[in-house]
């Protein structure tokens, strides 16, 4: 089994496994795509269960019979080998069913039939409907484009492979990456782990930190002031050290030699047997690695594309675009640490969080979080106001949340029909509020990862300044909205470089309402 990441791979039929023959009811017209059989056999050999998830509206339209469809499927299995389950939607778009992709029903059905959960499945398909169905179920999506795949579908996809063999190679590579090549013979002593960045960055590093904690006697986490509140919510951490690192901080002050000497002394006082330095793909671990060497830490592990000299004992490399939680897990694995059996590679918070200091409404509610620590990733206030009004008109109770510095924003947005909770709670209280929500509407900011950690579905108003596959909500049901091909794509801009903020300014409030219905029906 490909634990801890995946149990099953779900595959679209037409255009992914076989040539797309519209409304095909003839087994003689089945033509497997190049390399499909060998790719599927690689998955079977790895112990992965396989299912097909396919829309077949030709049944509803009378273009072929169910018997003819089964004959086509038998021919596909004759050519490509057996599948463990076939999940078929027989409806047309006009039927309003819950199974036709982009709805997540087929993914849920296949996961149940295979004895697993959607978050442990990968869906490989050739169009945007496949990716939307995967995300809405909380599964991983990999797009294999064909000539009929639209450019905007490619831009929106969480991951893209050239063909089915390439998608399978990526699935197997990801699974291997989170397994230690050389497992540890015993537990480590004191391990210093580092993640000095914002709350969201700390949260997505949680699985990697838990993997270290599973193999260590004691874990000390070095974090920055912006990530302190999130660090306090992570399981597996025994002690926190808060320190601002000028090579990581987004608004750095000049380097103070005395401050660096104090930091080095503090690190030495930890008495760490080793250190694991977690970073984002654009950050360097080497300045801190130098201080760790000066503090006497005997073993240092980090991801580094730059030559580290003698600063690192374990120099790990991770491909660009890997989801941040898996990137962190891959570094932990390179250092010899792995999640214990039974611990899912999901975001998680420690147990026993305090109740929020506000009274929550009885029954279901939707949370809208309009703010962001990075302005380019925030939906414009006027559009958030329209979203709240549309949700309220659809019958939802809407809570509008934000930090102490966002009270003016939340009051403006909530005035359209929501309840203003801006500045009324800390991050732990916000986690409890989000945990009780039917859905969270939010940009690419810390609360999106907070929702993933408590299992609340996310309508992600995602500005494409950073890759969605890397920073989108991890393994939680999600609908992505916004222009994925906007001019700001992959710029990592903190302030929107395009007038009018078109990537999110054009989000239709009706699309948000439809997304909430898809994620939290009934």
XYZ file of C-alpha atoms in Angstrom:
522
model
C 0.000 0.000 0.000
C 1.153 3.531 -0.713
C 0.588 4.620 2.860
C 0.680 7.165 4.330
C -0.409 9.213 1.299
C -2.678 7.188 -0.987
C -4.752 4.001 -1.058
C -6.421 4.375 -4.438
C -6.171 6.024 -7.832
C -9.408 6.990 -9.588
C -9.330 7.462 -13.345
C -11.564 9.235 -15.802
C -12.412 6.980 -18.748
C -12.628 8.850 -22.063
C -9.545 10.883 -22.893
C -7.604 9.496 -19.921
C -7.626 5.705 -20.309
C -8.967 5.349 -23.842
C -9.453 7.553 -26.870
C -12.495 9.779 -26.527
C -15.170 8.459 -28.884
C -18.322 10.513 -28.172
C -21.143 8.423 -26.695
C -19.374 5.167 -27.469
C -21.457 2.006 -27.110
C -19.285 -0.167 -29.377
C -16.474 -2.268 -27.822
C -14.696 -2.412 -31.184
C -14.059 1.334 -31.004
C -12.122 1.108 -27.726
C -8.518 2.290 -28.228
C -6.280 2.522 -25.131
C -4.067 5.588 -24.900
C -0.304 5.001 -25.287
C 1.377 3.614 -22.172
C -1.885 3.200 -20.237
C -1.549 -0.553 -19.549
C 2.032 -0.308 -18.291
C 1.177 2.699 -16.116
C -1.791 0.941 -14.522
C 0.285 -2.190 -13.918
C 2.830 -0.068 -12.030
C 0.050 1.047 -9.685
C -1.244 -2.491 -9.258
C 2.263 -3.717 -8.441
C 2.514 -1.009 -5.770
C -0.646 -2.316 -4.088
C -2.862 0.571 -5.163
C -6.542 -0.075 -5.813
C -7.983 1.310 -9.050
C -11.413 2.647 -9.970
C -12.916 4.379 -12.963
C -15.120 7.439 -12.376
C -16.944 8.446 -15.530
C -19.819 10.616 -16.694
C -21.931 8.723 -19.252
C -24.782 11.018 -20.209
C -25.313 8.903 -23.320
C -27.373 6.602 -21.106
C -29.773 9.420 -20.201
C -29.944 10.544 -23.826
C -30.594 7.038 -25.151
C -27.474 6.893 -27.332
C -26.537 3.470 -25.947
C -27.891 0.974 -23.439
C -26.510 -0.062 -20.080
C -25.705 -3.455 -21.594
C -23.689 -1.809 -24.359
C -21.835 0.311 -21.799
C -20.885 -2.786 -19.801
C -19.611 -4.400 -23.000
C -17.377 -1.361 -23.553
C -16.099 -1.624 -19.987
C -15.392 -5.330 -20.403
C -13.311 -4.518 -23.480
C -11.403 -1.843 -21.579
C -10.571 -4.363 -18.844
C -9.534 -6.908 -21.467
C -7.025 -4.398 -22.833
C -5.964 -2.539 -19.665
C -6.453 -5.079 -16.894
C -9.058 -5.258 -14.114
C -10.390 -2.341 -12.102
C -11.632 -2.696 -8.552
C -14.709 -0.545 -9.138
C -16.583 1.320 -11.862
C -18.437 4.444 -10.711
C -20.753 5.709 -13.456
C -23.028 8.735 -13.566
C -25.876 7.960 -16.008
C -27.376 11.447 -15.849
C -27.368 14.546 -18.003
C -26.381 18.032 -16.837
C -30.043 18.978 -16.652
C -30.824 16.256 -14.086
C -29.174 18.123 -11.205
C -27.710 14.939 -9.697
C -25.000 14.789 -7.035
C -22.821 12.336 -8.952
C -22.110 13.985 -12.314
C -18.671 15.582 -12.298
C -17.857 18.343 -11.272
C -19.980 17.215 -8.311
C -18.002 14.941 -5.967
C -20.500 12.055 -5.822
C -18.533 9.613 -7.978
C -15.385 10.191 -5.915
C -17.290 9.492 -2.708
C -18.846 6.359 -4.216
C -15.504 5.009 -5.429
C -13.782 5.703 -2.115
C -16.536 3.874 -0.214
C -16.398 0.914 -2.593
C -12.619 0.692 -2.161
C -12.803 0.936 1.624
C -10.986 4.241 1.933
C -11.619 7.990 2.184
C -11.508 10.571 -0.643
C -8.508 12.304 0.950
C -6.538 9.099 0.370
C -7.421 9.024 -3.327
C -5.898 10.593 -6.433
C -8.146 11.381 -9.394
C -6.490 11.527 -12.823
C -8.534 13.143 -15.585
C -8.318 15.246 -18.714
C -10.726 18.154 -18.107
C -11.613 20.682 -15.435
C -14.697 18.752 -14.313
C -12.436 15.931 -13.139
C -10.267 18.285 -11.103
C -13.287 20.073 -9.627
C -14.801 16.752 -8.538
C -11.531 15.691 -6.902
C -11.167 18.984 -5.010
C -14.796 19.030 -3.888
C -14.339 15.575 -2.358
C -11.003 16.409 -0.720
C -9.024 14.160 -3.074
C -5.820 14.936 -4.960
C -6.248 15.874 -8.609
C -3.797 15.458 -11.494
C -4.769 16.789 -14.920
C -3.552 15.075 -18.095
C -4.451 17.583 -20.840
C -5.629 16.572 -24.299
C -6.372 18.769 -27.341
C -9.892 19.357 -25.970
C -8.669 20.569 -22.574
C -9.196 24.318 -22.310
C -6.237 26.546 -21.309
C -8.130 27.860 -18.280
C -8.630 24.271 -17.092
C -4.883 23.702 -17.256
C -4.268 26.944 -15.350
C -6.718 25.961 -12.597
C -5.466 22.394 -12.128
C -3.682 21.601 -8.853
C -1.155 19.468 -10.772
C -0.525 18.723 -14.456
C 1.182 15.714 -16.069
C 2.047 15.220 -19.728
C 0.260 11.859 -19.983
C -1.043 9.002 -17.836
C 2.404 7.387 -17.390
C 3.677 10.778 -16.198
C 0.812 11.113 -13.731
C 1.510 7.633 -12.350
C 5.209 8.417 -12.025
C 4.330 11.549 -10.030
C 1.955 9.621 -7.746
C 4.621 7.022 -6.986
C 7.305 9.685 -6.526
C 5.190 11.580 -3.993
C 4.480 8.382 -2.098
C 8.166 7.458 -1.914
C 9.198 10.962 -0.880
C 7.489 10.798 2.514
C 9.052 7.459 3.464
C 12.472 7.448 5.136
C 15.063 5.767 2.948
C 16.958 4.771 6.090
C 14.550 4.478 9.052
C 15.981 5.248 12.460
C 17.082 2.416 14.693
C 15.853 4.248 17.813
C 14.373 7.516 18.994
C 16.292 10.755 18.679
C 16.853 12.859 21.778
C 16.045 16.577 21.586
C 15.261 17.806 18.082
C 15.025 21.500 17.241
C 12.546 22.111 14.416
C 12.311 25.481 12.702
C 9.469 27.192 10.825
C 9.830 30.939 11.047
C 7.027 32.505 9.047
C 3.299 33.298 9.196
C 0.488 31.291 10.817
C -0.428 29.521 7.584
C 3.167 28.473 6.953
C 3.413 26.984 10.445
C 0.115 25.115 10.048
C 1.094 23.449 6.750
C 4.357 22.282 8.344
C 2.391 20.445 11.042
C 2.569 16.953 9.494
C 6.349 17.208 9.152
C 6.684 18.348 12.752
C 4.468 15.471 13.932
C 6.694 13.042 12.034
C 9.745 14.385 13.882
C 7.876 14.232 17.197
C 7.033 10.565 16.590
C 10.743 9.746 16.511
C 12.103 12.138 19.155
C 12.095 12.361 22.922
C 11.566 16.124 22.856
C 10.736 18.695 20.179
C 11.553 22.406 20.433
C 10.049 24.660 17.759
C 11.727 27.909 16.720
C 9.140 30.200 15.132
C 8.636 33.883 14.380
C 6.179 36.266 16.044
C 3.707 36.006 13.144
C 3.548 32.227 13.510
C 3.534 31.996 17.300
C -0.244 31.657 17.694
C -0.360 28.827 15.145
C 2.664 27.110 16.684
C 0.833 26.977 20.000
C -1.915 24.932 18.319
C 0.330 22.203 16.876
C 0.507 18.736 18.429
C 3.953 17.278 19.068
C 5.696 20.460 20.227
C 7.130 20.493 23.761
C 8.642 23.986 23.825
C 8.469 27.145 21.734
C 11.180 29.703 21.035
C 9.984 32.898 19.369
C 12.599 34.854 17.431
C 12.422 37.154 14.424
C 14.802 36.027 11.667
C 15.757 38.930 9.363
C 16.360 36.657 6.343
C 12.812 35.257 6.631
C 10.706 38.145 7.951
C 8.643 39.919 5.302
C 9.440 43.384 6.724
C 12.965 42.866 8.040
C 14.951 45.308 10.104
C 18.735 45.540 9.674
C 20.676 42.577 10.992
C 21.722 43.208 14.595
C 24.951 41.333 15.433
C 24.124 41.363 19.157
C 20.699 39.861 18.429
C 22.322 37.106 16.377
C 24.745 36.375 19.209
C 21.830 36.128 21.655
C 19.999 33.812 19.274
C 23.052 31.590 18.919
C 23.363 31.370 22.697
C 19.662 30.530 23.010
C 19.999 27.779 20.425
C 23.002 26.369 22.227
C 21.000 26.315 25.475
C 18.471 23.942 23.879
C 21.082 21.219 23.837
C 19.622 19.807 20.617
C 20.958 16.544 19.266
C 19.913 17.650 15.810
C 17.870 20.249 13.944
C 15.389 20.070 11.064
C 14.966 23.430 9.322
C 11.656 23.735 7.431
C 11.370 26.508 4.839
C 9.229 27.534 1.894
C 10.578 26.948 -1.609
C 11.830 30.542 -1.930
C 13.654 30.659 1.418
C 17.197 29.618 2.303
C 17.964 27.576 5.422
C 21.674 28.326 5.247
C 21.885 31.480 7.430
C 20.248 29.643 10.320
C 22.274 26.503 9.590
C 25.420 28.575 10.169
C 24.114 29.772 13.534
C 23.146 26.203 14.456
C 26.709 25.070 13.723
C 28.032 27.915 15.863
C 25.616 26.786 18.599
C 27.103 23.293 18.469
C 24.187 21.399 16.931
C 25.845 18.265 15.535
C 23.326 17.322 12.827
C 21.327 19.703 10.613
C 18.800 18.758 7.901
C 17.166 21.134 5.417
C 15.994 21.569 1.837
C 18.590 23.523 -0.124
C 19.212 24.025 -3.813
C 22.251 26.140 -2.972
C 25.551 24.438 -2.157
C 25.638 24.193 1.661
C 29.289 23.289 2.209
C 29.578 21.829 5.704
C 26.448 23.556 7.015
C 24.086 20.645 6.326
C 24.397 16.950 7.114
C 21.218 16.144 5.186
C 20.784 18.272 2.069
C 17.341 17.416 0.697
C 15.844 18.559 -2.585
C 12.118 18.764 -3.295
C 10.471 19.479 -6.657
C 8.780 22.850 -7.109
C 5.002 22.776 -6.727
C 4.692 19.925 -4.248
C 1.992 20.641 -1.626
C 3.676 22.327 1.339
C 2.603 19.640 3.869
C 4.158 16.943 1.666
C 7.260 19.057 1.156
C 7.691 19.218 4.933
C 7.034 15.479 5.283
C 9.636 14.736 2.619
C 12.283 16.671 4.571
C 11.348 14.848 7.774
C 11.652 11.557 5.872
C 15.058 12.544 4.498
C 16.138 13.145 8.094
C 14.825 9.680 9.034
C 11.454 10.606 10.552
C 8.023 9.343 9.508
C 4.472 9.682 10.718
C 3.490 6.750 12.933
C 0.945 4.194 11.775
C -2.539 5.629 12.061
C -1.498 9.274 11.796
C -2.922 10.641 8.552
C -0.778 13.152 6.623
C -3.365 15.875 7.180
C -3.194 19.198 8.963
C -4.153 18.851 12.595
C -4.481 20.902 15.793
C -3.886 19.783 19.354
C -6.857 18.568 21.350
C -8.670 20.624 23.950
C -8.822 24.013 22.259
C -10.682 26.579 24.385
C -14.195 27.601 23.376
C -14.444 30.934 21.527
C -15.329 34.003 23.563
C -18.468 34.588 21.478
C -21.860 32.904 21.367
C -22.287 30.913 18.176
C -25.701 30.562 16.541
C -27.560 27.301 16.941
C -27.733 25.276 13.751
C -25.510 25.613 10.731
C -23.606 28.721 9.666
C -21.111 29.791 7.024
C -17.993 31.802 7.855
C -16.648 34.514 5.547
C -13.107 35.690 6.323
C -12.401 38.709 4.075
C -8.934 39.718 5.284
C -5.440 38.477 4.507
C -1.956 39.205 5.806
C -0.916 39.642 2.145
C -3.091 42.254 0.355
C -2.721 40.658 -3.080
C -4.445 37.514 -1.796
C -7.504 39.250 -0.317
C -10.792 39.485 -2.157
C -11.830 43.153 -2.593
C -14.070 44.331 0.300
C -16.914 45.338 -1.995
C -16.976 41.856 -3.533
C -16.886 40.229 -0.082
C -19.857 42.409 0.877
C -21.764 41.147 -2.156
C -20.837 37.548 -1.269
C -22.239 37.940 2.260
C -25.441 39.434 0.849
C -25.814 36.554 -1.638
C -25.246 33.915 1.047
C -27.728 35.572 3.386
C -30.284 35.764 0.575
C -29.792 32.027 0.021
C -30.801 31.403 3.629
C -27.394 31.020 5.275
C -26.412 32.417 8.646
C -23.147 34.204 7.910
C -20.412 34.985 10.439
C -17.706 37.431 9.328
C -14.354 36.945 11.052
C -11.103 38.890 11.199
C -8.278 39.940 13.461
C -8.128 42.971 15.780
C -6.710 45.121 12.995
C -9.522 44.186 10.616
C -12.547 45.436 12.583
C -13.369 48.161 10.077
C -13.222 45.642 7.232
C -15.373 43.021 8.945
C -17.965 45.625 10.009
C -18.281 46.800 6.416
C -18.592 43.296 5.010
C -20.966 42.018 7.718
C -23.348 44.939 7.208
C -24.664 43.175 4.096
C -26.398 40.511 6.179
C -23.834 38.809 8.402
C -22.763 38.867 12.040
C -19.554 40.782 12.689
C -17.027 38.854 14.810
C -13.998 40.906 13.792
C -11.384 41.157 16.535
C -13.444 39.170 19.049
C -11.287 36.062 19.310
C -7.734 34.760 19.057
C -6.523 32.113 16.595
C -7.569 29.227 18.846
C -11.042 30.719 19.174
C -11.202 31.221 15.413
C -10.338 27.541 14.982
C -13.334 26.578 17.123
C -15.606 28.921 15.144
C -14.390 27.504 11.825
C -14.687 23.931 13.133
C -18.406 24.474 13.719
C -19.035 25.996 10.279
C -20.627 24.229 7.345
C -18.145 25.992 5.085
C -15.478 28.733 5.115
C -15.220 31.341 2.351
C -11.675 32.696 2.424
C -8.671 33.733 0.357
C -5.230 32.142 0.369
C -4.405 32.977 3.968
C -3.918 31.303 7.349
C -7.599 30.580 8.160
C -7.841 28.461 4.978
C -5.243 26.120 6.472
C -6.966 26.369 9.843
C -10.130 25.063 8.144
C -8.160 22.192 6.611
C -6.811 21.343 10.072
C -10.326 21.046 11.543
C -11.910 19.429 8.471
C -14.192 22.289 7.394
C -14.835 22.603 3.616
C -13.340 25.684 1.955
C -14.548 27.940 -0.833
C -11.097 29.152 -1.820
C -10.965 32.635 -3.348
C -7.450 31.922 -4.547
C -5.250 34.621 -6.078
C -2.777 32.862 -8.416
C 0.285 34.772 -7.196
C 1.510 31.429 -5.801
C 0.701 27.916 -7.126
C -2.635 26.514 -5.968
C -1.307 22.950 -5.932
C 1.334 24.045 -3.450
C -0.676 26.374 -1.213
C -4.333 25.422 -1.644
C -6.289 23.903 1.288
C -4.812 20.452 1.852
C -6.936 17.291 1.807
C -10.208 19.002 2.649
C -13.223 19.466 0.332
C -12.582 22.622 -1.683
C -13.998 24.679 -4.524
C -11.518 27.033 -6.133
C -12.807 30.351 -7.500
C -10.978 33.237 -9.151
C -9.118 33.761 -12.416
C -6.248 31.268 -12.328
C -4.708 32.711 -15.484
C -4.621 36.346 -14.360
C -1.578 38.481 -15.090
C -0.410 38.194 -11.486
C 0.064 34.423 -11.839
C 3.216 33.100 -10.126
C 4.527 36.606 -9.374
C 4.508 36.069 -5.576
C 3.417 39.697 -5.403
C 2.402 40.941 -1.942
C 0.462 43.874 -3.400
C -1.697 43.353 -6.482
C 0.340 44.437 -9.552
C -2.769 44.709 -11.763
C -5.305 47.532 -11.480
C -8.692 46.421 -10.188
C -7.466 43.136 -8.685
C -9.071 41.169 -11.561
C -8.167 37.680 -10.317
C -10.599 38.006 -7.402
C -12.542 41.152 -8.239
C -14.435 39.205 -10.878
C -15.631 36.411 -8.579
C -19.396 36.028 -9.033
C -21.257 35.915 -5.677
C -23.677 33.436 -7.274
C -20.705 31.123 -7.897
C -19.843 31.306 -4.186
C -23.413 30.348 -3.287
C -23.248 27.417 -5.740
C -19.891 26.346 -4.271
C -21.293 26.326 -0.732
C -24.222 24.215 -1.948
C -21.793 21.755 -3.555
C -19.622 21.457 -0.445
C -22.363 21.582 2.184
C -25.611 20.426 0.556
C -28.920 20.338 2.401
